[in-house]
Coordinates of C-alpha atoms and ligand atoms in Angstrom, one line a residue:
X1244 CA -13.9 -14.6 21.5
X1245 CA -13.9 -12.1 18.5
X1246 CA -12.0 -9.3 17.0
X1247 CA -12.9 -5.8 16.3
X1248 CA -10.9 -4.2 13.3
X1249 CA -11.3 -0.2 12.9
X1250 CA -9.4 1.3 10.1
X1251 CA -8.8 1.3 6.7
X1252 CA -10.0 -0.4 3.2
X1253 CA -7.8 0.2 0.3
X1254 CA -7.5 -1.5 -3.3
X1255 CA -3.6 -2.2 -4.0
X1256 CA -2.6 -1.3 -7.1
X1257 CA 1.0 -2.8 -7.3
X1258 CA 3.8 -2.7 -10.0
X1259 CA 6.9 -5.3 -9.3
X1260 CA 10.2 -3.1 -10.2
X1261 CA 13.7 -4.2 -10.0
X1262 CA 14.5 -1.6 -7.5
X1263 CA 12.6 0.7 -5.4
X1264 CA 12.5 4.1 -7.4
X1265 CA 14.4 7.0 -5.2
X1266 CA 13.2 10.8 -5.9
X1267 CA 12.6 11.9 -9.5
X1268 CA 13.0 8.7 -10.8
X1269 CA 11.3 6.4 -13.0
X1270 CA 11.9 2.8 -12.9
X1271 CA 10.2 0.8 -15.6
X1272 CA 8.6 -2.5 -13.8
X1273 CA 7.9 -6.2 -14.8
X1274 CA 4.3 -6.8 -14.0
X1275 CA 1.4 -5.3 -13.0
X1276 CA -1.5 -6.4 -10.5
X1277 CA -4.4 -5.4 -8.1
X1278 CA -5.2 -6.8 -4.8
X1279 CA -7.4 -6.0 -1.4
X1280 CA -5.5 -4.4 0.9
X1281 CA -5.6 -1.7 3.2
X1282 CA -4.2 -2.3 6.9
X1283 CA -7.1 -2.7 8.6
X1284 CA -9.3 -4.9 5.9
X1285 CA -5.6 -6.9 5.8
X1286 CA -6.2 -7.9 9.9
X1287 CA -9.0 -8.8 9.5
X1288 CA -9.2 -10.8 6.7
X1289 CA -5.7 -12.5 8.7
X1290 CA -8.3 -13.1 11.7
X1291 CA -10.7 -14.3 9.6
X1292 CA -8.5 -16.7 8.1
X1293 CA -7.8 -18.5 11.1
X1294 CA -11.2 -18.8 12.0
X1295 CA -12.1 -16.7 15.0
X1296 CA -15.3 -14.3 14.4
X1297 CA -14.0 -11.1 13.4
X1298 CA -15.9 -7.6 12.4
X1299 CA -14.5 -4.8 10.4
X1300 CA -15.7 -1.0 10.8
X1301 CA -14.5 1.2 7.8
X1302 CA -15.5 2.8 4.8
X1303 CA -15.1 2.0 1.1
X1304 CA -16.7 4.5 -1.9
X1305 CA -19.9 4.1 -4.0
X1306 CA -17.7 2.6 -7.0
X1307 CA -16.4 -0.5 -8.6
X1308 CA -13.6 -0.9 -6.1
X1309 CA -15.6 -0.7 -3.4
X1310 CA -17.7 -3.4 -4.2
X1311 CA -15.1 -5.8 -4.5
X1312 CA -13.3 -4.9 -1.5
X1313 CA -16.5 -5.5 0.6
X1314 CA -17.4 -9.0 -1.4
X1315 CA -13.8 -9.8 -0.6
X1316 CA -13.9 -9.2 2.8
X1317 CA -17.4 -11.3 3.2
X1318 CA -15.5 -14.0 1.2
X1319 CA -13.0 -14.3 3.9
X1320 CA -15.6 -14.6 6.3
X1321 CA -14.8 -10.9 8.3
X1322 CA -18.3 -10.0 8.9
X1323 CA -18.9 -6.1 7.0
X1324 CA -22.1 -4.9 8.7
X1325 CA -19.8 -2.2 10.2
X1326 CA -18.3 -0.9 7.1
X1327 CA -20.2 1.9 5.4
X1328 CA -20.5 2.8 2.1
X1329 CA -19.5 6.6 1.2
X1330 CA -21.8 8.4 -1.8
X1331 CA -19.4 11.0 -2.5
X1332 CA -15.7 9.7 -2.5
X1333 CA -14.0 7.0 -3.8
X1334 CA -12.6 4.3 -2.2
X1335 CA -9.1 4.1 -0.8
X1336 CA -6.3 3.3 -2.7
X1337 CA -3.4 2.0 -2.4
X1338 CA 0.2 2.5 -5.0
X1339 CA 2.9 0.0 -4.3
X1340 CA 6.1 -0.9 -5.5
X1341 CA 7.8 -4.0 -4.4
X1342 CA 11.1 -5.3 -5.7
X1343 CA 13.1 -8.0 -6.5
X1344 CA 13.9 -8.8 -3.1
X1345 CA 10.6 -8.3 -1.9
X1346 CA 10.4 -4.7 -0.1
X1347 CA 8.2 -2.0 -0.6
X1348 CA 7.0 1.5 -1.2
X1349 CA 3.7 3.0 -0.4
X1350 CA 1.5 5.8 -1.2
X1351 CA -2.1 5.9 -0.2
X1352 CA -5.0 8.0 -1.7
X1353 CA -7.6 7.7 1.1
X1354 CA -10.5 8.6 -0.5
X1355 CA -13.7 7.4 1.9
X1356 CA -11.1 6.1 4.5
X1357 CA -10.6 9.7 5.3
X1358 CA -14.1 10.3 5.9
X1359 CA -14.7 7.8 8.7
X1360 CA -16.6 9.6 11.9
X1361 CA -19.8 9.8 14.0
X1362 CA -21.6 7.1 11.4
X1363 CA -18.2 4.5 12.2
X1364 CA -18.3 5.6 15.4
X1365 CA -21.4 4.1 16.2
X1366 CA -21.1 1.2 14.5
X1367 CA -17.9 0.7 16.9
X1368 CA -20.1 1.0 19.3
X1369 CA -22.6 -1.7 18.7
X1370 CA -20.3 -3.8 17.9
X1371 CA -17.4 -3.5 21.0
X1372 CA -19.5 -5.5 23.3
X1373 CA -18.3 -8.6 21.0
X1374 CA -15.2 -8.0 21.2
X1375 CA -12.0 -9.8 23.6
X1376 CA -9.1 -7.7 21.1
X1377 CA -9.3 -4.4 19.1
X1378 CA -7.3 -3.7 17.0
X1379 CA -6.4 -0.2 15.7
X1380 CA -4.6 1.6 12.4
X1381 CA -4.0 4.9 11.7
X1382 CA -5.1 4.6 8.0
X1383 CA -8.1 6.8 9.1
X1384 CA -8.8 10.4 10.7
X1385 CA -6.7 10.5 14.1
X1386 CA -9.1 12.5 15.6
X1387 CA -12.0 9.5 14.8
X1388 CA -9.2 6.5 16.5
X1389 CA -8.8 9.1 19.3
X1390 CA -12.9 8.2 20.0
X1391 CA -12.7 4.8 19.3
X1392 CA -9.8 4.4 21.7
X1393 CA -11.9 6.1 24.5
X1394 CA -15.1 3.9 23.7
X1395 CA -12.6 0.8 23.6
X1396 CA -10.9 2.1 26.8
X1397 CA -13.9 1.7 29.3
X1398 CA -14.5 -2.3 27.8
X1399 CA -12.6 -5.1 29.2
X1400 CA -11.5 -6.0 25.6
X1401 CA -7.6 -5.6 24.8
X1402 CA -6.5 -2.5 22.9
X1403 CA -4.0 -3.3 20.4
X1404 CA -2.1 -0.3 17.9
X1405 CA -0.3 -0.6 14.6
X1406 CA 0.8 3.2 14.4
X1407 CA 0.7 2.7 10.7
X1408 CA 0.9 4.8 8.2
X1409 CA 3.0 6.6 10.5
X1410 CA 2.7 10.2 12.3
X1411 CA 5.7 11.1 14.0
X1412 CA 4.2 13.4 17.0
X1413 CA 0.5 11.4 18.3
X1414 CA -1.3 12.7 20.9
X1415 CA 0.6 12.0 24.5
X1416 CA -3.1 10.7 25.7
X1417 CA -2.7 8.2 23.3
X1418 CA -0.5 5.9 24.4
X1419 CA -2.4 5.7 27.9
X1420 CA -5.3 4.2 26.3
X1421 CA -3.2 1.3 24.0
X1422 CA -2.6 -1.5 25.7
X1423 CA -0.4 -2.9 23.3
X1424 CA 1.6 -0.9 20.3
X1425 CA 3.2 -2.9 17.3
X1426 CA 5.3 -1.0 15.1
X1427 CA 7.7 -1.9 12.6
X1428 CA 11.2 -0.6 12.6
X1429 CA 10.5 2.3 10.6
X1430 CA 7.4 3.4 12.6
X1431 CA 9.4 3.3 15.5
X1432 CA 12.3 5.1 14.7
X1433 CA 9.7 7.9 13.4
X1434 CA 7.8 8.0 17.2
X1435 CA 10.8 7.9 19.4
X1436 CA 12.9 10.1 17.3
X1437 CA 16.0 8.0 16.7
X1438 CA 16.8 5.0 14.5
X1439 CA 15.2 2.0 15.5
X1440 CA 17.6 -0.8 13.4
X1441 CA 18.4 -3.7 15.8
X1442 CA 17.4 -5.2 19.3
X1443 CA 19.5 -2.6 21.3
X1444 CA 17.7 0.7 19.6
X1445 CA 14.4 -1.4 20.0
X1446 CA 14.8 -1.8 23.5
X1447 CA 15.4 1.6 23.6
X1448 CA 12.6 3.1 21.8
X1449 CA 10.4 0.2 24.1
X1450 CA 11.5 1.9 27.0
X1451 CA 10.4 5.6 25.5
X1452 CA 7.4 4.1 24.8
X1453 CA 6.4 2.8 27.9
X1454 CA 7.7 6.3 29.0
X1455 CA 4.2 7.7 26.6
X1456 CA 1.7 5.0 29.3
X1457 CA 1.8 1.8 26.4
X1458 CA 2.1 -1.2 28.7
X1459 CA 3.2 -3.5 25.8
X1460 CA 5.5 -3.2 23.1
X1461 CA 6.0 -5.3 20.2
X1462 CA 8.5 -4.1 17.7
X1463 CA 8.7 -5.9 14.5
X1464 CA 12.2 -6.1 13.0
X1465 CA 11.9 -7.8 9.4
X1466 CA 14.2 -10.5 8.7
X1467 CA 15.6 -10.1 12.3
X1468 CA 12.5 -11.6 14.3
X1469 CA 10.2 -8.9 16.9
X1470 CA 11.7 -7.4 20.2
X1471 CA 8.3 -7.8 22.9
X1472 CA 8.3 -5.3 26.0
X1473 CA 6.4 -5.3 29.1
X1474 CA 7.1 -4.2 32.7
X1475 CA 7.5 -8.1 33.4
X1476 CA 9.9 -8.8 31.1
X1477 CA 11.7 -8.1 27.3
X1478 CA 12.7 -10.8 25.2
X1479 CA 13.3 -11.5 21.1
X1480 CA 11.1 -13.5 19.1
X1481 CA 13.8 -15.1 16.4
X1482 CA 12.9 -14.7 12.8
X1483 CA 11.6 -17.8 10.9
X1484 CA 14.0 -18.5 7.7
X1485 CA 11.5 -18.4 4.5
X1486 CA 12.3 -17.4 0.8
X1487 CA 10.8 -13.7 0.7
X1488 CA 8.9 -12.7 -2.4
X1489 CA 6.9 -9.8 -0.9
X1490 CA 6.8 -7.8 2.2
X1491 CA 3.6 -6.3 1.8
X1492 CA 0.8 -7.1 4.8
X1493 CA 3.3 -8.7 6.5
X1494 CA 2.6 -6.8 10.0
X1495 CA -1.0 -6.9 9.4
X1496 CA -0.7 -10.1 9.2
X1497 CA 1.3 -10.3 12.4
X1498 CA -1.4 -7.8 14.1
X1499 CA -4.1 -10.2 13.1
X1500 CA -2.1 -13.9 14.4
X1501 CA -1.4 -12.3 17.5
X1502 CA -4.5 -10.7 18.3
X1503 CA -6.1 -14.3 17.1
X1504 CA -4.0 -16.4 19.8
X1505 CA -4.9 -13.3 22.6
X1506 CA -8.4 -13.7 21.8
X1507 CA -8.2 -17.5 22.3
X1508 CA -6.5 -17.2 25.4
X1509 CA -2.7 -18.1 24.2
X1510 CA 0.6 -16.5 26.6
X1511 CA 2.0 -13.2 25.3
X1512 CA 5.1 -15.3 24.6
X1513 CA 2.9 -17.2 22.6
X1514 CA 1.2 -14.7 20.8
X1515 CA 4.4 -13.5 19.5
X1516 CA 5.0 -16.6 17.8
X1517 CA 1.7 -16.7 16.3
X1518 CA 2.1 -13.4 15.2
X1519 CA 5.4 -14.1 13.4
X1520 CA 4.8 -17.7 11.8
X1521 CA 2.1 -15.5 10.1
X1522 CA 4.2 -12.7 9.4
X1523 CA 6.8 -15.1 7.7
X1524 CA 3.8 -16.6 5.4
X1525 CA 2.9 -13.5 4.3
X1526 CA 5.4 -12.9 2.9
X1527 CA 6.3 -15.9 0.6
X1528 CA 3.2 -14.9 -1.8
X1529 CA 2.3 -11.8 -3.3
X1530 CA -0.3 -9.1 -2.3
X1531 CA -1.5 -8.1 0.5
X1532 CA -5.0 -10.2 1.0
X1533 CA -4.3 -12.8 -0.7
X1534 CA -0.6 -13.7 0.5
X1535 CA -2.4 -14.5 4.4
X1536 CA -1.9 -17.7 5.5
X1537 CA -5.2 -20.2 5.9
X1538 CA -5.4 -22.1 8.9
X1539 CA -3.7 -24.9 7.4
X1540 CA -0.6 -23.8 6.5
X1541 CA 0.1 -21.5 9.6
X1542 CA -0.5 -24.7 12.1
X1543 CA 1.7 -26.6 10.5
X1544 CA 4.6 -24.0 10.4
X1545 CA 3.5 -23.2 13.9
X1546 CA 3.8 -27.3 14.9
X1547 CA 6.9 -27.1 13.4
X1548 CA 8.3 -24.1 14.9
X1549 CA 7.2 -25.1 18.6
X1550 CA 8.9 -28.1 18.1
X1551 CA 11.9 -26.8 17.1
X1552 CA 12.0 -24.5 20.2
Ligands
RIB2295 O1 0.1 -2.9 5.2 C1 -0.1 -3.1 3.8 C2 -1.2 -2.2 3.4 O2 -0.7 -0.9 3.5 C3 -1.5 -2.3 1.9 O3 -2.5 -3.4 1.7 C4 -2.0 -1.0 1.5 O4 -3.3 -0.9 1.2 C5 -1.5 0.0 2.7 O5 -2.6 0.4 3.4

């Protein structure tokens, strides 16, 4: 019943502005703060959270920040004997601006995220046989998920892929070995080509996708719920109403609740409802680790939300 993470490790460095800065400008901010972050450390500390056995395989540097990122991650409870510690580069990080109504910029130096190969590789390997749901980022080197994905593609486990940070042209033979794809609306518009902004573009860019060989699609939409696509059936997951202070982890933290209720055997149907009562947590509190719901907290919402439906 566990989860296999591969992907990246980042510290967030993140200055609160009053508005997203746009080119050559400089926007004096509030406040500054660090946090854990990094997609894939993100999923797995939301796994982790809600208490199913979860194992991360990445790469942090041989400095200060990479220490805390891995003692943070073994605080959550993601076990770290897949993550590998790089001598000569530093470890990922992460530049974020969020503003006052709780969106976000990004820039990402990857440092030893961008050195993950063979060494990961087999790490993946030893560890795949525990898994029932990977789950994939593209924080890393493509050509390194493009291994993991055929490794992961001969297990019975399901294959899930946050094309995140985005590249708009991935390798067609990708999307035959995902079972699953979740990207946001950005993300989306970037891999079909056209805006993505509502539930009629999403069902559009759904049905490119499934077009590529992905026989799910999960976009997520914000503050207007997630669009779900299969050859069975399309429907919308409706947004839960929650003051937003900060976007940021918001679909890992999706990512990880629904790959948390697939690994415990849930519906698709759902999983997308796990996926967004943690989604709409996240992003009531600040940073990127530490806004992820405990298991307290996201039951209740989720009692509350099933019995509203
Ligand atoms: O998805 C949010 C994450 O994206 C941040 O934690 C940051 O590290 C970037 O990778």
């Amino acid at each position: 019943m566990s989860v296999v993470v591969f992907g990246s490790i980042n510290l967030d460095l993140v200055v609160e502005v009053p508005h997203l800065p746009i080119k050559g400008e400089t926007v004096i901010g509030n406040r500054f703060f660090t946090a854990t972050g990094g997609k894939a450390a993100n999923q797995a500390v939301a796994v982790a959270k809600l208490g199913i056995p979860v194992y991360s395989v990445g790469r942090v540097g041989n400095d200060s920040f990479g220490q805390v990122l891995l003692e943070n991650l073994k605080f959550a409870g993601v076990d770290t004997s897949g993550v590998t510690i790089d001598p000569n580069t530093h470890s990922g990080v992460a530049s974020i601006v969020v503003d006052n109504r709780g969106d976000n910029a990004i820039a990402c130096a990857a440092g030893a995220n961008s050195q993950i190969r063979e060494q990961e590789l087999s790490e993946f390997q030893r560890l795949l046989p525990q898994a029932k749901v990977v789950l994939f980022e593209l924080g890393i080197p493509l050509p390194t998920v493009m291994e993991a994905l055929k490794i992961a593609k001969d297990s019975d486990c399901t294959i899930i892929l946050d094309p995140a940070p985005v590249q708009s042209r991935l390798p067609d033979e990708l999307y035959q070995m995902v079972d699953i794809i979740t990207p946001n609306e950005i993300e989306a518009s970037q891999l079909v080509g056209f805006t993505v902004d509502g539930i009629t573009t999403a069902r559009q860019a759904a049905s490119f996708l499934h077009q590529m060989g992905v026989k799910i699609v999960i976009i997520t939409l914000g503050s207007k719920g997630a669009f779900f696509s299969s050859e069975e059936e399309s429907f919308w997951a409706k947004p839960i109403n929650v003051k937003v202070l900060d976007t940021v982890a918001a679909g890992d933290a999706f990512n990880g609740a629904f790959a948390v209720a697939l690994a415990e055997g849930k519906s698709l149907r759902e999983a997308m409802l796990w996926g967004n009562v943690a989604g709409a947590l996240t992003v009531t509190k600040q940073g990127a680790q530490p806004s992820l719901p405990d298991r307290e907290s996201f039951f209740q919402l989720l009692a509350e939300q099933e019995e509203s439906d």
